[in-house]
mmCIF file of C-alpha atoms in Angstrom:
data_model
loop_
_atom_site.group_PDB
_atom_site.id
_atom_site.type_symbol
_atom_site.label_atom_id
_atom_site.label_comp_id
_atom_site.label_asym_id
_atom_site.label_seq_id
_atom_site.Cartn_x
_atom_site.Cartn_y
_atom_site.Cartn_z
ATOM 1 C CA MET A 211 -0.222 -0.311 -0.162
ATOM 2 C CA ARG A 212 2.792 2.398 0.801
ATOM 3 C CA GLU A 213 4.522 1.813 -2.730
ATOM 4 C CA ILE A 214 0.986 2.083 -4.633
ATOM 5 C CA THR A 215 1.230 5.505 -2.434
ATOM 6 C CA ARG A 216 4.559 6.328 -3.495
ATOM 7 C CA ARG A 217 3.707 5.663 -6.803
ATOM 8 C CA GLY A 218 0.976 8.156 -6.922
ATOM 9 C CA ALA A 219 3.282 11.157 -4.989
ATOM 10 C CA LEU A 220 5.621 10.656 -7.361
ATOM 11 C CA LYS A 221 2.866 10.578 -10.853
ATOM 12 C CA GLY A 222 0.709 13.214 -8.839
ATOM 13 C CA SER A 223 4.198 15.343 -8.406
ATOM 14 C CA ALA A 224 5.281 14.632 -12.311
ATOM 15 C CA ALA A 225 2.113 15.948 -13.285
ATOM 16 C CA GLY A 226 2.045 18.626 -10.968
ATOM 17 C CA LEU A 227 5.168 20.508 -11.887
ATOM 18 C CA ALA A 228 4.177 19.641 -15.186
ATOM 19 C CA ALA A 229 1.484 21.760 -15.727
ATOM 20 C CA ALA A 230 3.268 24.218 -14.155
ATOM 21 C CA ALA A 231 5.675 24.535 -15.842
ATOM 22 C CA VAL A 232 2.642 24.917 -19.373
ATOM 23 C CA ILE A 233 1.835 27.096 -16.904
ATOM 24 C CA GLY A 234 4.227 29.351 -16.480
ATOM 25 C CA ALA A 235 5.588 29.307 -20.253
ATOM 26 C CA PRO A 236 4.740 32.624 -22.164
ATOM 27 C CA ALA A 237 1.608 31.999 -24.461
ATOM 28 C CA ILE A 238 2.363 32.116 -28.209
ATOM 29 C CA ALA A 239 -0.325 33.168 -30.755
ATOM 30 C CA GLN A 240 -1.342 31.649 -33.463
ATOM 31 C CA ALA A 241 -0.855 33.867 -36.718
ATOM 32 C CA LYS A 242 -4.092 35.254 -38.507
ATOM 33 C CA ARG A 243 -4.638 33.388 -41.743
ATOM 34 C CA ILE A 244 -5.776 36.070 -43.844
ATOM 35 C CA LYS A 245 -8.223 34.648 -46.229
ATOM 36 C CA ILE A 246 -9.266 35.463 -49.771
ATOM 37 C CA GLY A 247 -12.502 33.519 -51.690
ATOM 38 C CA TYR A 248 -12.359 33.663 -56.102
ATOM 39 C CA VAL A 249 -15.023 32.167 -58.210
ATOM 40 C CA SER A 250 -14.881 32.047 -61.627
ATOM 41 C CA PRO A 251 -15.353 29.867 -65.290
ATOM 42 C CA GLN A 252 -12.932 27.283 -65.113
ATOM 43 C CA THR A 253 -15.090 25.214 -66.921
ATOM 44 C CA GLY A 254 -17.515 25.075 -69.159
ATOM 45 C CA PRO A 255 -19.149 26.667 -71.602
ATOM 46 C CA LEU A 256 -17.439 30.166 -70.229
ATOM 47 C CA ALA A 257 -14.022 28.666 -69.136
ATOM 48 C CA PRO A 258 -12.247 29.880 -71.923
ATOM 49 C CA PHE A 259 -12.666 33.375 -68.979
ATOM 50 C CA ALA A 260 -11.002 31.390 -67.553
ATOM 51 C CA GLU A 261 -8.362 29.206 -69.661
ATOM 52 C CA ALA A 262 -5.037 31.938 -67.409
ATOM 53 C CA ASP A 263 -6.555 32.023 -63.346
ATOM 54 C CA ASN A 264 -4.418 28.426 -62.123
ATOM 55 C CA PHE A 265 -1.188 31.255 -64.037
ATOM 56 C CA VAL A 266 -2.213 34.136 -62.591
ATOM 57 C CA ILE A 267 -3.319 32.910 -58.842
ATOM 58 C CA ALA A 268 0.611 31.464 -58.704
ATOM 59 C CA GLY A 269 2.732 34.264 -59.717
ATOM 60 C CA VAL A 270 -0.156 35.704 -57.037
ATOM 61 C CA ARG A 271 1.283 32.952 -54.145
ATOM 62 C CA GLU A 272 4.498 33.637 -55.375
ATOM 63 C CA ALA A 273 4.994 37.322 -54.129
ATOM 64 C CA THR A 274 2.506 37.235 -51.263
ATOM 65 C CA LYS A 275 4.927 33.919 -50.093
ATOM 66 C CA ALA A 276 5.761 35.046 -47.331
ATOM 67 C CA GLY A 277 2.609 36.965 -45.773
ATOM 68 C CA LEU A 278 1.609 40.496 -45.381
ATOM 69 C CA SER A 279 2.562 42.118 -42.761
ATOM 70 C CA ILE A 280 -0.557 43.953 -40.613
ATOM 71 C CA GLY A 281 -0.439 46.321 -38.495
ATOM 72 C CA GLY A 282 2.929 44.777 -37.232
ATOM 73 C CA ARG A 283 2.751 41.354 -37.097
ATOM 74 C CA ASN A 284 2.408 38.964 -40.171
ATOM 75 C CA GLN A 285 -0.105 37.688 -41.381
ATOM 76 C CA PRO A 286 -0.421 34.150 -44.044
ATOM 77 C CA PHE A 287 -2.092 34.994 -47.126
ATOM 78 C CA GLU A 288 -4.102 31.884 -48.500
ATOM 79 C CA ILE A 289 -5.967 32.272 -52.028
ATOM 80 C CA LEU A 290 -8.888 29.415 -52.040
ATOM 81 C CA VAL A 291 -10.376 29.268 -55.612
ATOM 82 C CA LYS A 292 -13.459 28.146 -56.946
ATOM 83 C CA ASP A 293 -14.666 27.017 -60.300
ATOM 84 C CA SER A 294 -18.372 28.385 -61.240
ATOM 85 C CA GLN A 295 -18.469 25.286 -63.702
ATOM 86 C CA SER A 296 -20.291 28.194 -65.521
ATOM 87 C CA ASN A 297 -24.043 28.534 -63.938
ATOM 88 C CA PRO A 298 -25.323 30.585 -62.031
ATOM 89 C CA ASN A 299 -26.570 28.370 -59.321
ATOM 90 C CA ARG A 300 -23.556 26.607 -58.861
ATOM 91 C CA ALA A 301 -21.144 30.049 -58.708
ATOM 92 C CA ALA A 302 -23.900 30.586 -56.595
ATOM 93 C CA GLU A 303 -23.128 27.643 -54.408
ATOM 94 C CA VAL A 304 -19.740 28.095 -53.954
ATOM 95 C CA ALA A 305 -20.028 31.668 -52.609
ATOM 96 C CA SER A 306 -22.320 30.686 -49.881
ATOM 97 C CA ASP A 307 -19.108 27.990 -49.153
ATOM 98 C CA LEU A 308 -16.505 30.059 -49.021
ATOM 99 C CA ILE A 309 -17.974 32.910 -46.756
ATOM 100 C CA LEU A 310 -20.453 30.584 -43.995
ATOM 101 C CA LYS A 311 -17.688 27.383 -43.745
ATOM 102 C CA ASP A 312 -13.886 29.232 -44.999
ATOM 103 C CA GLU A 313 -14.644 32.485 -43.979
ATOM 104 C CA VAL A 314 -12.774 34.327 -46.063
ATOM 105 C CA ASP A 315 -12.239 37.650 -45.166
ATOM 106 C CA LEU A 316 -12.170 39.467 -48.871
ATOM 107 C CA MET A 317 -14.489 37.912 -51.762
ATOM 108 C CA LEU A 318 -13.486 38.473 -55.503
ATOM 109 C CA VAL A 319 -14.634 37.086 -58.516
ATOM 110 C CA ALA A 320 -14.825 37.427 -62.482
ATOM 111 C CA SER A 321 -15.870 37.128 -65.528
ATOM 112 C CA THR A 322 -20.164 37.919 -67.085
ATOM 113 C CA PRO A 323 -22.689 38.396 -65.538
ATOM 114 C CA GLU A 324 -23.703 34.542 -65.116
ATOM 115 C CA THR A 325 -20.589 34.673 -62.524
ATOM 116 C CA THR A 326 -20.170 37.976 -60.818
ATOM 117 C CA ASN A 327 -23.974 38.496 -60.405
ATOM 118 C CA PRO A 328 -24.640 35.748 -58.028
ATOM 119 C CA VAL A 329 -21.561 35.331 -55.693
ATOM 120 C CA CYS A 330 -21.831 39.796 -55.123
ATOM 121 C CA ASP A 331 -25.782 38.185 -54.190
ATOM 122 C CA GLN A 332 -24.824 35.928 -51.331
ATOM 123 C CA CYS A 333 -21.497 38.073 -50.481
ATOM 124 C CA GLU A 334 -24.580 41.064 -50.436
ATOM 125 C CA VAL A 335 -26.684 39.497 -47.723
ATOM 126 C CA ASN A 336 -24.289 37.616 -45.838
ATOM 127 C CA GLU A 337 -22.560 41.000 -45.140
ATOM 128 C CA VAL A 338 -18.868 39.967 -47.179
ATOM 129 C CA PRO A 339 -16.499 42.671 -48.371
ATOM 130 C CA CYS A 340 -16.928 41.807 -52.396
ATOM 131 C CA VAL A 341 -14.682 42.866 -55.476
ATOM 132 C CA SER A 342 -15.691 41.311 -58.914
ATOM 133 C CA SER A 343 -14.349 42.635 -62.864
ATOM 134 C CA VAL A 344 -14.651 41.480 -66.251
ATOM 135 C CA ALA A 345 -18.951 41.895 -66.832
ATOM 136 C CA PRO A 346 -20.377 45.607 -68.763
ATOM 137 C CA TRP A 347 -20.952 47.308 -65.114
ATOM 138 C CA GLN A 348 -24.774 48.580 -66.059
ATOM 139 C CA PRO A 349 -25.551 43.560 -66.231
ATOM 140 C CA TRP A 350 -24.153 43.930 -62.896
ATOM 141 C CA PHE A 351 -25.171 46.586 -61.507
ATOM 142 C CA PHE A 352 -28.637 47.108 -62.762
ATOM 143 C CA ALA A 353 -30.217 43.491 -63.158
ATOM 144 C CA ARG A 354 -29.325 42.689 -59.503
ATOM 145 C CA GLY A 355 -31.612 45.587 -58.551
ATOM 146 C CA GLY A 356 -28.523 48.463 -58.200
ATOM 147 C CA LYS A 357 -29.685 52.064 -57.549
ATOM 148 C CA PRO A 358 -28.186 54.703 -58.242
ATOM 149 C CA ASP A 359 -28.556 56.914 -54.998
ATOM 150 C CA THR A 360 -27.530 53.764 -52.498
ATOM 151 C CA GLY A 361 -26.303 51.177 -54.014
ATOM 152 C CA PHE A 362 -24.501 49.035 -52.625
ATOM 153 C CA LYS A 363 -23.070 48.806 -49.357
ATOM 154 C CA HIS A 364 -20.752 45.484 -49.740
ATOM 155 C CA THR A 365 -20.302 45.023 -53.232
ATOM 156 C CA TYR A 366 -17.214 46.322 -55.649
ATOM 157 C CA HIS A 367 -16.542 46.560 -59.033
ATOM 158 C CA PHE A 368 -13.987 47.895 -61.855
ATOM 159 C CA PHE A 369 -14.870 46.970 -66.010
ATOM 160 C CA TRP A 370 -16.154 49.384 -68.340
ATOM 161 C CA GLY A 371 -20.303 50.055 -69.436
ATOM 162 C CA LEU A 372 -21.766 49.884 -72.072
ATOM 163 C CA GLU A 373 -21.714 53.206 -72.867
ATOM 164 C CA ASP A 374 -18.384 52.482 -73.782
ATOM 165 C CA VAL A 375 -18.551 49.067 -76.028
ATOM 166 C CA ILE A 376 -20.988 51.450 -78.034
ATOM 167 C CA ALA A 377 -18.570 54.265 -78.730
ATOM 168 C CA VAL A 378 -15.809 51.699 -79.580
ATOM 169 C CA TYR A 379 -17.906 49.723 -81.844
ATOM 170 C CA THR A 380 -19.512 52.790 -83.699
ATOM 171 C CA ASN A 381 -15.710 54.511 -84.092
ATOM 172 C CA MET A 382 -14.717 51.301 -85.821
ATOM 173 C CA TRP A 383 -17.521 51.277 -87.916
ATOM 174 C CA GLY A 384 -17.335 54.857 -88.892
ATOM 175 C CA GLN A 385 -13.728 53.708 -90.604
ATOM 176 C CA VAL A 386 -15.821 51.684 -92.690
ATOM 177 C CA PRO A 387 -18.136 52.496 -95.476
ATOM 178 C CA THR A 388 -21.748 50.438 -94.688
ATOM 179 C CA ASN A 389 -25.646 51.387 -95.280
ATOM 180 C CA LYS A 390 -25.643 51.215 -91.802
ATOM 181 C CA SER A 391 -27.847 48.649 -91.416
ATOM 182 C CA VAL A 392 -27.189 46.458 -87.582
ATOM 183 C CA GLY A 393 -27.694 42.950 -87.013
ATOM 184 C CA GLY A 394 -28.875 41.823 -83.342
ATOM 185 C CA LEU A 395 -27.055 38.786 -81.752
ATOM 186 C CA PHE A 396 -28.582 39.411 -78.037
ATOM 187 C CA PRO A 397 -29.177 36.117 -76.082
ATOM 188 C CA ASN A 398 -31.382 35.874 -73.290
ATOM 189 C CA ASP A 399 -28.919 37.110 -70.536
ATOM 190 C CA GLY A 400 -27.636 39.222 -68.494
ATOM 191 C CA ASP A 401 -25.437 40.497 -71.026
ATOM 192 C CA GLY A 402 -27.879 39.797 -74.119
ATOM 193 C CA ASN A 403 -30.792 41.300 -71.903
ATOM 194 C CA ALA A 404 -28.825 44.492 -71.223
ATOM 195 C CA TRP A 405 -26.695 45.164 -74.564
ATOM 196 C CA GLY A 406 -30.527 44.675 -76.259
ATOM 197 C CA ASP A 407 -32.238 46.336 -73.613
ATOM 198 C CA LYS A 408 -34.767 49.087 -75.170
ATOM 199 C CA GLU A 409 -33.856 52.264 -72.931
ATOM 200 C CA ARG A 410 -29.868 51.056 -71.823
ATOM 201 C CA GLY A 411 -28.330 49.116 -74.324
ATOM 202 C CA PHE A 412 -27.368 49.584 -78.258
ATOM 203 C CA PRO A 413 -30.805 50.208 -79.766
ATOM 204 C CA PRO A 414 -31.707 54.322 -78.707
ATOM 205 C CA VAL A 415 -27.779 54.786 -79.358
ATOM 206 C CA LEU A 416 -27.610 52.698 -82.596
ATOM 207 C CA GLY A 417 -30.587 55.036 -83.319
ATOM 208 C CA LYS A 418 -28.883 58.436 -82.586
ATOM 209 C CA LEU A 419 -26.348 57.283 -84.544
ATOM 210 C CA GLY A 420 -28.060 56.384 -87.816
ATOM 211 C CA TYR A 421 -27.832 52.955 -87.961
ATOM 212 C CA LYS A 422 -31.270 50.885 -88.572
ATOM 213 C CA LEU A 423 -30.850 48.019 -85.789
ATOM 214 C CA THR A 424 -32.634 44.999 -86.715
ATOM 215 C CA ASP A 425 -32.483 42.595 -84.282
ATOM 216 C CA PRO A 426 -34.642 39.581 -84.204
ATOM 217 C CA GLY A 427 -34.589 38.959 -80.510
ATOM 218 C CA ARG A 428 -34.058 36.422 -77.676
ATOM 219 C CA PHE A 429 -32.306 32.919 -77.597
ATOM 220 C CA GLN A 430 -31.087 29.884 -75.369
ATOM 221 C CA ASN A 431 -27.176 30.133 -74.999
ATOM 222 C CA LEU A 432 -25.672 26.937 -76.860
ATOM 223 C CA ASN A 433 -28.166 27.555 -80.055
ATOM 224 C CA ASP A 434 -27.693 25.327 -82.900
ATOM 225 C CA ASN A 435 -29.002 26.912 -84.730
ATOM 226 C CA PHE A 436 -28.919 30.448 -85.769
ATOM 227 C CA SER A 437 -30.954 30.143 -89.459
ATOM 228 C CA ALA A 438 -33.957 32.481 -88.318
ATOM 229 C CA GLN A 439 -31.513 35.523 -87.092
ATOM 230 C CA ILE A 440 -29.483 35.266 -91.150
ATOM 231 C CA SER A 441 -32.570 34.992 -92.910
ATOM 232 C CA ALA A 442 -33.391 37.865 -90.533
ATOM 233 C CA PHE A 443 -31.000 40.205 -91.502
ATOM 234 C CA LYS A 444 -30.242 39.196 -95.014
ATOM 235 C CA ALA A 445 -33.793 40.801 -95.266
ATOM 236 C CA ALA A 446 -33.029 44.051 -93.606
ATOM 237 C CA ASN A 447 -29.526 44.454 -96.001
ATOM 238 C CA VAL A 448 -27.086 43.745 -92.747
ATOM 239 C CA GLU A 449 -24.068 45.097 -93.276
ATOM 240 C CA VAL A 450 -22.981 45.035 -89.657
ATOM 241 C CA VAL A 451 -23.377 42.439 -86.442
ATOM 242 C CA THR A 452 -23.256 43.051 -83.380
ATOM 243 C CA GLY A 453 -24.371 41.109 -79.986
ATOM 244 C CA VAL A 454 -23.119 38.903 -77.018
ATOM 245 C CA VAL A 455 -22.941 35.727 -77.161
ATOM 246 C CA ILE A 456 -20.508 33.015 -75.528
ATOM 247 C CA PRO A 457 -17.810 31.531 -77.620
ATOM 248 C CA PRO A 458 -19.497 28.229 -78.838
ATOM 249 C CA ASP A 459 -22.548 30.335 -79.906
ATOM 250 C CA LEU A 460 -19.791 32.840 -82.199
ATOM 251 C CA THR A 461 -18.838 29.582 -83.435
ATOM 252 C CA THR A 462 -21.535 28.032 -84.490
ATOM 253 C CA PHE A 463 -22.780 30.957 -86.188
ATOM 254 C CA TRP A 464 -20.261 32.572 -88.164
ATOM 255 C CA ASN A 465 -20.092 28.681 -89.410
ATOM 256 C CA GLN A 466 -24.304 28.788 -90.569
ATOM 257 C CA ALA A 467 -23.218 32.181 -91.920
ATOM 258 C CA GLN A 468 -21.064 31.628 -94.437
ATOM 259 C CA GLN A 469 -22.571 28.917 -95.603
ATOM 260 C CA GLN A 470 -25.926 30.673 -96.216
ATOM 261 C CA GLY A 471 -24.397 33.553 -98.242
ATOM 262 C CA PHE A 472 -24.285 36.115 -95.560
ATOM 263 C CA LYS A 473 -21.438 38.298 -95.426
ATOM 264 C CA PRO A 474 -21.693 41.269 -93.380
ATOM 265 C CA LYS A 475 -18.380 43.910 -93.664
ATOM 266 C CA ALA A 476 -18.380 44.007 -90.016
ATOM 267 C CA VAL A 477 -18.141 42.006 -87.145
ATOM 268 C CA SER A 478 -18.488 43.049 -83.912
ATOM 269 C CA ILE A 479 -18.771 40.720 -80.657
ATOM 270 C CA GLY A 480 -18.438 40.515 -77.266
ATOM 271 C CA LYS A 481 -17.708 37.914 -75.097
ATOM 272 C CA ALA A 482 -17.274 35.330 -77.918
ATOM 273 C CA LEU A 483 -14.528 37.172 -79.612
ATOM 274 C CA LEU A 484 -12.576 37.530 -76.631
ATOM 275 C CA PHE A 485 -10.588 34.653 -77.132
ATOM 276 C CA PRO A 486 -7.628 33.519 -79.553
ATOM 277 C CA VAL A 487 -8.423 29.956 -79.559
ATOM 278 C CA VAL A 488 -12.221 30.804 -80.157
ATOM 279 C CA LEU A 489 -10.356 32.224 -83.728
ATOM 280 C CA GLU A 490 -8.247 29.227 -84.834
ATOM 281 C CA GLY A 491 -11.728 27.397 -84.706
ATOM 282 C CA LEU A 492 -12.650 29.497 -87.326
ATOM 283 C CA GLY A 493 -9.817 28.441 -89.520
ATOM 284 C CA ASN A 494 -9.002 31.164 -92.268
ATOM 285 C CA ALA A 495 -13.167 32.720 -91.938
ATOM 286 C CA GLY A 496 -12.069 34.687 -88.566
ATOM 287 C CA HIS A 497 -9.862 37.460 -90.441
ATOM 288 C CA ASN A 498 -10.799 40.684 -89.267
ATOM 289 C CA LEU A 499 -13.753 39.949 -87.354
ATOM 290 C CA SER A 500 -13.910 42.616 -84.325
ATOM 291 C CA THR A 501 -13.790 42.694 -80.434
ATOM 292 C CA GLU A 502 -13.897 45.110 -77.601
ATOM 293 C CA VAL A 503 -10.339 45.552 -76.014
ATOM 294 C CA TRP A 504 -9.972 46.169 -72.512
ATOM 295 C CA TRP A 505 -6.385 44.296 -72.383
ATOM 296 C CA THR A 506 -3.051 44.352 -74.165
ATOM 297 C CA PRO A 507 0.754 44.117 -73.303
ATOM 298 C CA HIS A 508 0.366 47.269 -75.160
ATOM 299 C CA HIS A 509 -1.360 48.414 -72.031
ATOM 300 C CA PRO A 510 1.190 51.099 -71.410
ATOM 301 C CA PHE A 511 0.492 50.182 -66.623
ATOM 302 C CA LYS A 512 2.490 47.604 -64.302
ATOM 303 C CA SER A 513 1.422 45.718 -61.330
ATOM 304 C CA SER A 514 1.218 47.524 -58.030
ATOM 305 C CA LEU A 515 1.562 43.877 -56.721
ATOM 306 C CA THR A 516 5.175 42.774 -58.086
ATOM 307 C CA GLY A 517 6.234 45.493 -60.853
ATOM 308 C CA ALA A 518 5.392 44.012 -64.356
ATOM 309 C CA ARG A 519 3.988 45.620 -67.165
ATOM 310 C CA ALA A 520 1.555 44.683 -69.296
ATOM 311 C CA GLN A 521 3.811 43.157 -71.590
ATOM 312 C CA GLN A 522 5.828 41.152 -69.102
ATOM 313 C CA LEU A 523 2.293 39.137 -67.988
ATOM 314 C CA ALA A 524 1.536 38.355 -71.279
ATOM 315 C CA ASP A 525 5.484 37.247 -71.299
ATOM 316 C CA GLY A 526 5.229 35.336 -69.191
ATOM 317 C CA TYR A 527 2.064 33.373 -69.670
ATOM 318 C CA THR A 528 2.882 31.955 -73.022
ATOM 319 C CA GLN A 529 5.802 31.019 -71.339
ATOM 320 C CA ALA A 530 4.926 28.917 -68.679
ATOM 321 C CA SER A 531 1.755 27.617 -70.620
ATOM 322 C CA LYS A 532 2.758 28.145 -73.997
ATOM 323 C CA LYS A 533 -0.579 29.627 -75.604
ATOM 324 C CA GLN A 534 -1.701 33.048 -76.130
ATOM 325 C CA TRP A 535 -2.368 35.992 -74.111
ATOM 326 C CA THR A 536 -6.128 36.458 -73.140
ATOM 327 C CA GLN A 537 -7.312 39.245 -72.378
ATOM 328 C CA PRO A 538 -8.568 38.412 -69.066
ATOM 329 C CA ILE A 539 -5.179 37.536 -67.584
ATOM 330 C CA GLY A 540 -4.792 41.230 -67.011
ATOM 331 C CA PHE A 541 -8.100 42.112 -64.737
ATOM 332 C CA VAL A 542 -7.272 38.358 -62.940
ATOM 333 C CA HIS A 543 -3.682 39.907 -61.477
ATOM 334 C CA ALA A 544 -5.185 42.810 -61.174
ATOM 335 C CA LEU A 545 -8.676 41.691 -59.173
ATOM 336 C CA PHE A 546 -5.170 40.182 -56.776
ATOM 337 C CA GLU A 547 -3.498 43.116 -57.133
ATOM 338 C CA VAL A 548 -6.734 45.009 -55.153
ATOM 339 C CA ALA A 549 -7.180 43.100 -52.951
ATOM 340 C CA VAL A 550 -3.328 42.876 -51.338
ATOM 341 C CA ASP A 551 -4.019 46.512 -51.450
ATOM 342 C CA VAL A 552 -7.292 46.113 -49.155
ATOM 343 C CA MET A 553 -5.639 43.963 -47.314
ATOM 344 C CA LYS A 554 -3.195 45.469 -46.496
ATOM 345 C CA ARG A 555 -4.408 48.623 -45.329
ATOM 346 C CA SER A 556 -6.543 46.781 -43.668
ATOM 347 C CA LYS A 557 -7.189 45.500 -39.983
ATOM 348 C CA GLY A 558 -6.595 41.902 -41.721
ATOM 349 C CA ALA A 559 -7.902 39.035 -40.904
ATOM 350 C CA GLY A 560 -10.792 38.782 -39.069
ATOM 351 C CA GLU A 561 -11.945 41.724 -39.237
ATOM 352 C CA ARG A 562 -14.139 42.129 -42.353
ATOM 353 C CA ALA A 563 -15.418 45.517 -41.561
ATOM 354 C CA SER A 564 -11.885 47.498 -41.780
ATOM 355 C CA VAL A 565 -12.242 45.442 -44.777
ATOM 356 C CA LEU A 566 -14.516 46.779 -46.180
ATOM 357 C CA ASP A 567 -13.997 50.473 -45.817
ATOM 358 C CA ALA A 568 -10.251 49.550 -47.264
ATOM 359 C CA VAL A 569 -12.013 48.574 -50.347
ATOM 360 C CA ALA A 570 -14.705 51.728 -50.556
ATOM 361 C CA ARG A 571 -11.236 53.755 -49.810
ATOM 362 C CA THR A 572 -10.083 51.938 -52.675
ATOM 363 C CA ARG A 573 -6.442 54.462 -54.859
ATOM 364 C CA LEU A 574 -4.266 52.250 -57.086
ATOM 365 C CA ASP A 575 -2.752 52.226 -60.010
ATOM 366 C CA THR A 576 -2.844 47.989 -61.931
ATOM 367 C CA ILE A 577 -1.484 46.367 -64.525
ATOM 368 C CA VAL A 578 -5.119 47.200 -66.679
ATOM 369 C CA GLY A 579 -4.500 51.178 -65.496
ATOM 370 C CA PRO A 580 -6.217 52.847 -62.449
ATOM 371 C CA ILE A 581 -9.008 51.883 -60.222
ATOM 372 C CA ALA A 582 -10.544 54.621 -57.680
ATOM 373 C CA TRP A 583 -14.276 53.599 -56.343
ATOM 374 C CA GLY A 584 -16.458 57.085 -55.691
ATOM 375 C CA SER A 585 -16.126 58.811 -58.258
ATOM 376 C CA GLY A 586 -17.803 56.678 -61.420
ATOM 377 C CA PRO A 587 -20.812 56.552 -63.257
ATOM 378 C CA VAL A 588 -22.627 55.106 -59.996
ATOM 379 C CA LYS A 589 -21.380 53.732 -56.311
ATOM 380 C CA ASN A 590 -19.539 51.033 -56.004
ATOM 381 C CA VAL A 591 -18.476 51.108 -59.623
ATOM 382 C CA ALA A 592 -15.039 51.905 -61.070
ATOM 383 C CA LYS A 593 -14.266 51.937 -65.039
ATOM 384 C CA THR A 594 -10.747 50.893 -66.265
ATOM 385 C CA PRO A 595 -10.967 52.269 -70.372
ATOM 386 C CA LEU A 596 -11.174 50.579 -73.306
ATOM 387 C CA VAL A 597 -10.203 50.451 -76.811
ATOM 388 C CA GLY A 598 -11.102 48.174 -80.013
ATOM 389 C CA GLY A 599 -9.029 45.672 -82.323
ATOM 390 C CA GLN A 600 -9.471 43.516 -85.382
ATOM 391 C CA TRP A 601 -8.056 40.063 -85.914
ATOM 392 C CA ARG A 602 -5.671 39.002 -87.946
ATOM 393 C CA ARG A 603 -4.172 36.477 -89.763
ATOM 394 C CA GLY A 604 -0.350 36.526 -90.056
ATOM 395 C CA GLY A 605 1.682 37.696 -86.983
ATOM 396 C CA THR A 606 2.732 36.375 -84.424
ATOM 397 C CA PHE A 607 0.493 33.275 -83.899
ATOM 398 C CA LYS A 608 -2.363 32.416 -85.765
ATOM 399 C CA TYR A 609 -4.395 35.200 -85.001
ATOM 400 C CA ASP A 610 -3.059 38.727 -83.414
ATOM 401 C CA LEU A 611 -5.089 41.019 -82.050
ATOM 402 C CA VAL A 612 -4.668 44.778 -83.177
ATOM 403 C CA ILE A 613 -5.580 48.091 -81.741
ATOM 404 C CA THR A 614 -8.149 49.527 -84.273
ATOM 405 C CA ASP A 615 -9.407 52.324 -82.872
ATOM 406 C CA ASN A 616 -8.614 54.524 -79.330
ATOM 407 C CA GLN A 617 -11.178 57.242 -79.694
ATOM 408 C CA THR A 618 -12.160 56.370 -76.603
ATOM 409 C CA ALA A 619 -8.782 56.197 -74.754
ATOM 410 C CA PRO A 620 -5.947 58.125 -76.428
ATOM 411 C CA ASN A 621 -3.497 56.769 -73.937
ATOM 412 C CA ILE A 622 -3.590 52.946 -75.545
ATOM 413 C CA PRO A 623 -1.522 52.977 -78.767
ATOM 414 C CA ILE A 624 -3.035 52.381 -82.239
ATOM 415 C CA ALA A 625 -1.713 49.644 -84.670
ATOM 416 C CA GLY A 626 -3.858 49.639 -87.964
ATOM 417 C CA LYS A 627 -7.087 50.770 -89.105
ATOM 418 C CA MET A 628 -10.519 48.827 -88.817
ATOM 419 C CA GLU A 629 -10.509 47.128 -92.871
ATOM 420 C CA ALA A 630 -14.053 46.042 -94.209
ATOM 421 C CA ILE A 631 -14.492 41.433 -94.072
ATOM 422 C CA GLY A 632 -13.551 40.615 -97.603
#
């Protein structure tokens, strides 16, 4: 009994000493981890928008691998990436997971209203700061019920607007003699409904400029037959085609137009004609198709995060992927420039109110140009420059995007004149 008691006493003494050592030791606080959520359409028909995401995010992770110094303490910087699968419902679902399960400090989202809007709506409801881009500001703002006098509280956006793309397109068309008969391809989605809107879209402006618009009506994405639209355009003697369609639909429309003998002088299409892979799929038929140009290697801007100029970022992507640069590279990079800048000016992880205040106070020169909220067309919107260009065969790549009009942004260099399609 004495031995048992002695052993128990020794154990108790050791435990007591260990406890005392723990209690007496200085507490080591674990550094808070900054969590940035990012949603984009990495698969599905909108996937070309996210083609360069992995490259951009790898570069941002490298630039922030040491963490961010906030309030004299280092905080690790983590990026949590989710795929919307080109589906608005999926976009809302993964945004909800990032907010409620991962508890992100700041949400980033890019690429068309079908991605940006549901993610931003989740952030607005759950009071999480969010910055979005790569969607014209009108379908981002008005389709979500935004009111110019009040705007939104938690969601901020930077990109150009319909007024800019209309100016760019009509400036390009003005370089080519036409009969001013325009055919519109406006699908039944966020962009299509905004571009074809009779009050805020193309129709009223084209009318004032003397153009006659033929709009055959809305169609569903992934349409496999554009005969009705082509017939309407031929009947109206259309010489200019415009609109905003997803890449598969542009390929279907243009191939069927060639087959049915419809040969307009100018085709300026948003969304689908942004990507070189779409032009390559058209073979020789893509020559002189035109589109809006938001970012190129020739834009005179540099990254606030890495110091790289536009040309260096584009060359880095081509070297790493063996693919041609694409326009979203600059804007996805700029989203993360804003995120890093915002977090540095905030109180850091777990301080969403401070992060939101830092977003609203942003004044940053980025690789896509200056971004600053407070002087935009409406609250929560900052505009970036836009020019126009044509795809030409036989350059550095199979197709090169040549800037043909810069009246809306003279600081971006022009490289050629607008030419008729053939």
